CSV table of C-alpha atoms in Angstrom, one decimal:
chain,number,residue,atom,x,y,z
A,1,UNK,CA,-24.8,-97.2,71.6
A,2,UNK,CA,-23.0,-94.9,74.0
A,3,UNK,CA,-19.2,-95.3,73.6
A,4,UNK,CA,-17.1,-96.8,76.4
A,5,UNK,CA,-15.0,-94.5,78.6
A,6,UNK,CA,-12.2,-94.1,76.2
A,7,UNK,CA,-10.7,-90.7,75.2
A,8,UNK,CA,-12.4,-89.6,72.0
A,9,UNK,CA,-10.4,-88.0,69.1
A,10,UNK,CA,-12.3,-84.8,69.7
A,11,UNK,CA,-11.2,-84.8,73.4
A,12,UNK,CA,-7.6,-85.5,72.4
A,13,UNK,CA,-7.7,-82.7,69.9
A,14,UNK,CA,-9.1,-80.3,72.5
A,15,UNK,CA,-6.3,-81.1,74.9
A,16,UNK,CA,-3.7,-80.6,72.3
A,17,UNK,CA,-5.1,-77.2,71.5
A,18,UNK,CA,-5.7,-76.2,75.1
A,19,UNK,CA,-2.5,-77.7,76.3
A,20,UNK,CA,-3.9,-78.6,79.7
A,21,UNK,CA,-5.8,-81.3,81.5
A,22,UNK,CA,-9.4,-80.6,82.7
A,23,UNK,CA,-9.5,-77.8,85.2
A,24,UNK,CA,-12.0,-76.5,87.7
A,25,UNK,CA,-13.5,-73.0,87.3
A,26,UNK,CA,-15.2,-70.6,89.6
A,27,UNK,CA,-18.6,-71.8,90.8
A,28,UNK,CA,-20.7,-68.9,89.4
A,29,UNK,CA,-19.2,-69.3,85.9
A,30,UNK,CA,-19.6,-73.0,86.1
A,31,UNK,CA,-23.2,-72.7,87.2
A,32,UNK,CA,-24.2,-70.3,84.4
A,33,UNK,CA,-22.5,-72.2,81.6
A,34,UNK,CA,-23.6,-75.6,82.6
A,35,UNK,CA,-26.9,-75.4,84.4
A,36,UNK,CA,-28.4,-72.9,82.0
A,37,UNK,CA,-27.1,-74.8,79.0
A,38,UNK,CA,-26.4,-72.5,76.1
A,39,UNK,CA,-27.8,-69.6,77.9
A,40,UNK,CA,-24.8,-67.4,78.9
A,41,UNK,CA,-25.5,-63.8,79.0
A,42,UNK,CA,-22.4,-61.6,78.7
A,43,UNK,CA,-18.8,-62.5,79.1
A,44,UNK,CA,-16.2,-63.8,76.7
A,45,UNK,CA,-17.5,-66.7,74.6
A,46,UNK,CA,-21.2,-66.0,75.4
A,47,UNK,CA,-22.1,-63.9,72.5
A,48,UNK,CA,-24.5,-65.4,69.9
A,49,UNK,CA,-25.3,-68.5,71.8
A,50,UNK,CA,-28.9,-69.7,71.9
A,51,UNK,CA,-31.0,-71.6,74.4
A,52,UNK,CA,-30.7,-75.3,74.3
A,53,UNK,CA,-33.5,-77.3,72.6
A,54,UNK,CA,-35.0,-79.2,75.5
A,55,UNK,CA,-38.3,-80.0,73.7
A,56,UNK,CA,-40.2,-78.6,76.7
A,57,UNK,CA,-43.4,-76.7,76.0
A,58,UNK,CA,-45.9,-75.7,78.6
A,59,UNK,CA,-49.6,-76.3,77.9
A,60,UNK,CA,-50.2,-72.7,77.0
A,61,UNK,CA,-47.0,-71.5,75.4
A,62,UNK,CA,-43.5,-72.5,74.4
A,63,UNK,CA,-41.3,-72.7,77.6
A,64,UNK,CA,-39.2,-69.6,77.9
A,65,UNK,CA,-41.5,-67.2,75.9
A,66,UNK,CA,-41.9,-65.0,79.0
A,67,UNK,CA,-39.4,-64.2,81.7
A,68,UNK,CA,-39.5,-67.4,83.8
A,69,UNK,CA,-40.8,-67.3,87.4
A,70,UNK,CA,-38.5,-69.1,89.8
A,71,UNK,CA,-39.9,-71.2,92.6
A,72,UNK,CA,-38.0,-72.2,95.8
A,73,UNK,CA,-36.8,-75.7,96.4
A,74,UNK,CA,-39.7,-78.2,96.8
A,75,UNK,CA,-42.4,-79.9,94.8
A,76,UNK,CA,-42.6,-79.0,91.1
A,77,UNK,CA,-45.6,-79.9,88.9
A,78,UNK,CA,-46.3,-78.7,85.4
A,79,UNK,CA,-48.4,-79.7,82.4
A,80,UNK,CA,-46.3,-79.8,79.2
A,81,UNK,CA,-46.9,-80.8,75.7
A,82,UNK,CA,-45.4,-83.8,73.8
A,83,UNK,CA,-43.9,-83.3,70.4
A,84,UNK,CA,-47.3,-83.8,68.7
A,85,UNK,CA,-49.2,-81.8,71.4
A,86,UNK,CA,-50.1,-84.7,73.8
A,87,UNK,CA,-50.6,-83.1,77.2
A,88,UNK,CA,-48.2,-84.6,79.8
A,89,UNK,CA,-48.1,-84.0,83.5
A,90,UNK,CA,-44.6,-84.0,85.0
A,91,UNK,CA,-43.7,-83.7,88.7
A,92,UNK,CA,-40.6,-84.0,90.8
A,93,UNK,CA,-39.2,-82.8,94.1
A,94,UNK,CA,-36.4,-80.2,93.4
A,95,UNK,CA,-33.7,-79.6,95.9
A,96,UNK,CA,-32.9,-76.4,94.0
A,97,UNK,CA,-34.8,-73.3,92.9
A,98,UNK,CA,-36.7,-74.1,89.7
A,99,UNK,CA,-38.0,-72.1,86.7
A,100,UNK,CA,-41.7,-72.9,86.4
A,101,UNK,CA,-41.7,-72.2,82.6
A,102,UNK,CA,-38.5,-74.0,81.5
A,103,UNK,CA,-38.4,-76.7,84.2
A,104,UNK,CA,-34.8,-76.0,84.8
A,105,UNK,CA,-33.6,-76.2,88.5
A,106,UNK,CA,-30.2,-75.0,89.5
A,107,UNK,CA,-27.9,-73.8,92.2
A,108,UNK,CA,-25.8,-70.9,90.9
A,109,UNK,CA,-23.3,-71.2,93.7
A,110,UNK,CA,-22.4,-74.9,92.9
A,111,UNK,CA,-23.5,-75.7,89.4
A,112,UNK,CA,-25.7,-78.6,90.7
A,113,UNK,CA,-29.1,-78.9,89.1
A,114,UNK,CA,-31.7,-80.7,87.0
A,115,UNK,CA,-33.8,-80.0,83.9
A,116,UNK,CA,-36.6,-81.7,82.0
A,117,UNK,CA,-36.2,-83.0,78.4
A,118,UNK,CA,-38.6,-84.3,75.8
A,119,UNK,CA,-37.3,-86.5,73.1
A,120,UNK,CA,-38.5,-89.0,70.4
A,121,UNK,CA,-39.4,-92.5,71.5
A,122,UNK,CA,-37.5,-94.3,68.8
A,123,UNK,CA,-35.4,-97.4,69.2
A,124,UNK,CA,-34.0,-98.7,72.5
A,125,UNK,CA,-34.7,-96.4,75.4
A,126,UNK,CA,-31.0,-96.0,76.2
A,127,UNK,CA,-30.3,-94.8,72.6
A,128,UNK,CA,-33.2,-92.4,72.6
A,129,UNK,CA,-32.0,-90.9,75.9
A,130,UNK,CA,-28.3,-90.5,74.8
A,131,UNK,CA,-29.4,-89.1,71.4
A,132,UNK,CA,-31.4,-86.3,73.1
A,133,UNK,CA,-29.0,-85.4,76.0
A,134,UNK,CA,-25.9,-85.2,73.9
A,135,UNK,CA,-27.5,-83.7,70.7
A,136,UNK,CA,-25.7,-80.8,69.0
A,137,UNK,CA,-28.5,-78.4,69.9
A,138,UNK,CA,-28.5,-79.6,73.5
A,139,UNK,CA,-27.4,-78.1,76.8
A,140,UNK,CA,-24.0,-79.8,77.0
A,141,UNK,CA,-23.1,-79.1,73.4
A,142,UNK,CA,-23.3,-75.3,73.6
A,143,UNK,CA,-19.6,-74.8,73.1
A,144,UNK,CA,-18.7,-78.1,71.4
A,145,UNK,CA,-19.8,-81.7,71.4
A,146,UNK,CA,-19.5,-83.5,74.7
A,147,UNK,CA,-16.5,-85.9,74.8
A,148,UNK,CA,-15.6,-89.2,76.6
A,149,UNK,CA,-19.3,-90.0,77.0
A,150,UNK,CA,-19.7,-93.2,79.1
A,151,UNK,CA,-22.8,-95.0,80.3
A,152,UNK,CA,-21.9,-96.0,83.8
A,153,UNK,CA,-25.1,-97.6,85.1
A,154,UNK,CA,-28.7,-98.6,84.2
A,155,UNK,CA,-31.5,-99.2,86.6
A,156,UNK,CA,-34.8,-100.4,85.1
A,157,UNK,CA,-37.7,-99.1,87.3
A,158,UNK,CA,-40.5,-100.6,85.2
A,159,UNK,CA,-41.9,-100.8,81.6
A,160,UNK,CA,-40.7,-97.8,79.8
A,161,UNK,CA,-39.1,-96.3,82.9
A,162,UNK,CA,-35.4,-96.5,83.5
A,163,UNK,CA,-32.6,-94.5,85.2
A,164,UNK,CA,-29.2,-94.1,83.3
A,165,UNK,CA,-26.0,-92.6,84.7
A,166,UNK,CA,-23.5,-91.0,82.4
A,167,UNK,CA,-20.1,-89.3,82.7
A,168,UNK,CA,-18.7,-87.0,80.0
A,169,UNK,CA,-16.6,-83.9,79.4
A,170,UNK,CA,-18.2,-80.6,78.4
A,171,UNK,CA,-16.7,-77.3,77.4
A,172,UNK,CA,-17.1,-74.0,79.2
A,173,UNK,CA,-17.5,-70.6,77.3
A,174,UNK,CA,-13.7,-70.2,77.9
A,175,UNK,CA,-13.1,-73.5,76.1
A,176,UNK,CA,-12.0,-75.3,79.3
A,177,UNK,CA,-12.9,-79.0,79.8
A,178,UNK,CA,-15.0,-79.9,82.8
A,179,UNK,CA,-15.9,-83.5,83.6
A,180,UNK,CA,-19.5,-84.0,84.5
A,181,UNK,CA,-21.8,-86.7,85.9
A,182,UNK,CA,-25.5,-87.0,85.4
A,183,UNK,CA,-28.3,-89.3,86.4
A,184,UNK,CA,-31.3,-89.5,84.1
A,185,UNK,CA,-34.8,-90.8,84.7
A,186,UNK,CA,-36.5,-91.5,81.4
A,187,UNK,CA,-40.2,-92.4,81.1
A,188,UNK,CA,-42.0,-93.3,77.9
A,189,UNK,CA,-45.2,-91.4,77.4
A,190,UNK,CA,-46.8,-92.2,74.0
A,191,UNK,CA,-44.4,-91.4,71.2
A,192,UNK,CA,-42.2,-89.3,73.6
A,193,UNK,CA,-39.5,-90.0,76.1
A,194,UNK,CA,-39.8,-87.5,79.0
A,195,UNK,CA,-36.6,-87.2,81.0
A,196,UNK,CA,-35.3,-85.5,84.1
A,197,UNK,CA,-31.5,-85.0,83.9
A,198,UNK,CA,-29.9,-84.2,87.3
A,199,UNK,CA,-26.2,-83.8,88.0
A,200,UNK,CA,-23.1,-81.9,88.9
A,201,UNK,CA,-19.4,-81.6,88.0
A,202,UNK,CA,-17.4,-84.8,88.7
A,203,UNK,CA,-15.6,-83.0,91.6
A,204,UNK,CA,-18.9,-82.4,93.4
A,205,UNK,CA,-20.6,-85.7,92.7
A,206,UNK,CA,-20.2,-87.1,96.2
A,207,UNK,CA,-21.7,-83.9,97.7
A,208,UNK,CA,-24.5,-83.6,95.1
A,209,UNK,CA,-25.5,-87.3,94.8
A,210,UNK,CA,-28.1,-87.2,97.6
A,211,UNK,CA,-29.9,-84.3,96.0
A,212,UNK,CA,-29.6,-85.8,92.5
A,213,UNK,CA,-31.2,-89.0,93.9
A,214,UNK,CA,-34.0,-87.1,95.5
A,215,UNK,CA,-34.9,-85.4,92.3
A,216,UNK,CA,-34.6,-88.4,90.0
A,217,UNK,CA,-36.4,-90.8,92.5
A,218,UNK,CA,-39.4,-88.4,92.7
A,219,UNK,CA,-39.8,-87.8,89.0
A,220,UNK,CA,-43.0,-88.8,87.2
A,221,UNK,CA,-44.5,-88.2,83.8
A,222,UNK,CA,-47.9,-89.4,82.6
A,223,UNK,CA,-50.6,-88.4,80.2
A,224,UNK,CA,-52.9,-85.6,81.5
A,225,UNK,CA,-56.3,-86.8,82.7
A,226,UNK,CA,-58.9,-87.4,79.9
A,227,UNK,CA,-61.2,-84.8,81.3
A,228,UNK,CA,-58.7,-82.0,81.2
A,229,UNK,CA,-59.3,-79.2,78.7
A,230,UNK,CA,-55.9,-79.8,77.1
A,231,UNK,CA,-56.6,-83.6,76.6
A,232,UNK,CA,-60.1,-82.9,75.3
A,233,UNK,CA,-58.7,-80.4,72.8
A,234,UNK,CA,-55.9,-82.9,71.8
A,235,UNK,CA,-58.3,-85.7,71.2
A,236,UNK,CA,-60.5,-83.5,69.0
A,237,UNK,CA,-57.5,-82.4,67.0
A,238,UNK,CA,-55.9,-85.8,66.4
A,239,UNK,CA,-59.2,-87.6,66.1
A,240,UNK,CA,-58.5,-90.3,68.8
């Protein structure tokens, strides 16, 4: 289970080393380091970092193979593949520009944004979601494990469909602590949990909450139609 909102030993150790409470950083740096996950091109602390493992693959190639094409704010729809190749249609309304390949939406000026994750449907949904979001190869662990993780709210929307809200502290490339808040829509599709994670820094939450709600409320994930070429190919491959 997700720990309660109590300072973790890791967080305490960080503060001893850094000698300071969490501080704000300039918006462009914040946006790059947090909304693009481990992707941080150039600058101190950015060398050698790899892209976060979101589990997102488009129906024709691994997401991010080619230079992503960014679409303006508005409806987003993409066919992705589950962990075993099951074709899944995802859609949401994005208040921010979105990469069609990686399904990452972000505002570089503020650091607000959202991204899609695919994880294993194993155990209680809450645990499956937290395990994927805060994984060591995930977006928020690029410069160290997230600390002070707290599940603040749960909203069950239906069978295998829930919204979870978390607060936590993440590190920037400069090893500064930044409190963050995210809202996650998690939908079970077969053996997968498909998630939309939308959020901002804790400082901006009141300003970002309406956009976060718009994205999360509009998110959907379902198996592709049986007549689609991807589903026909999948059925032949797995024999069902």
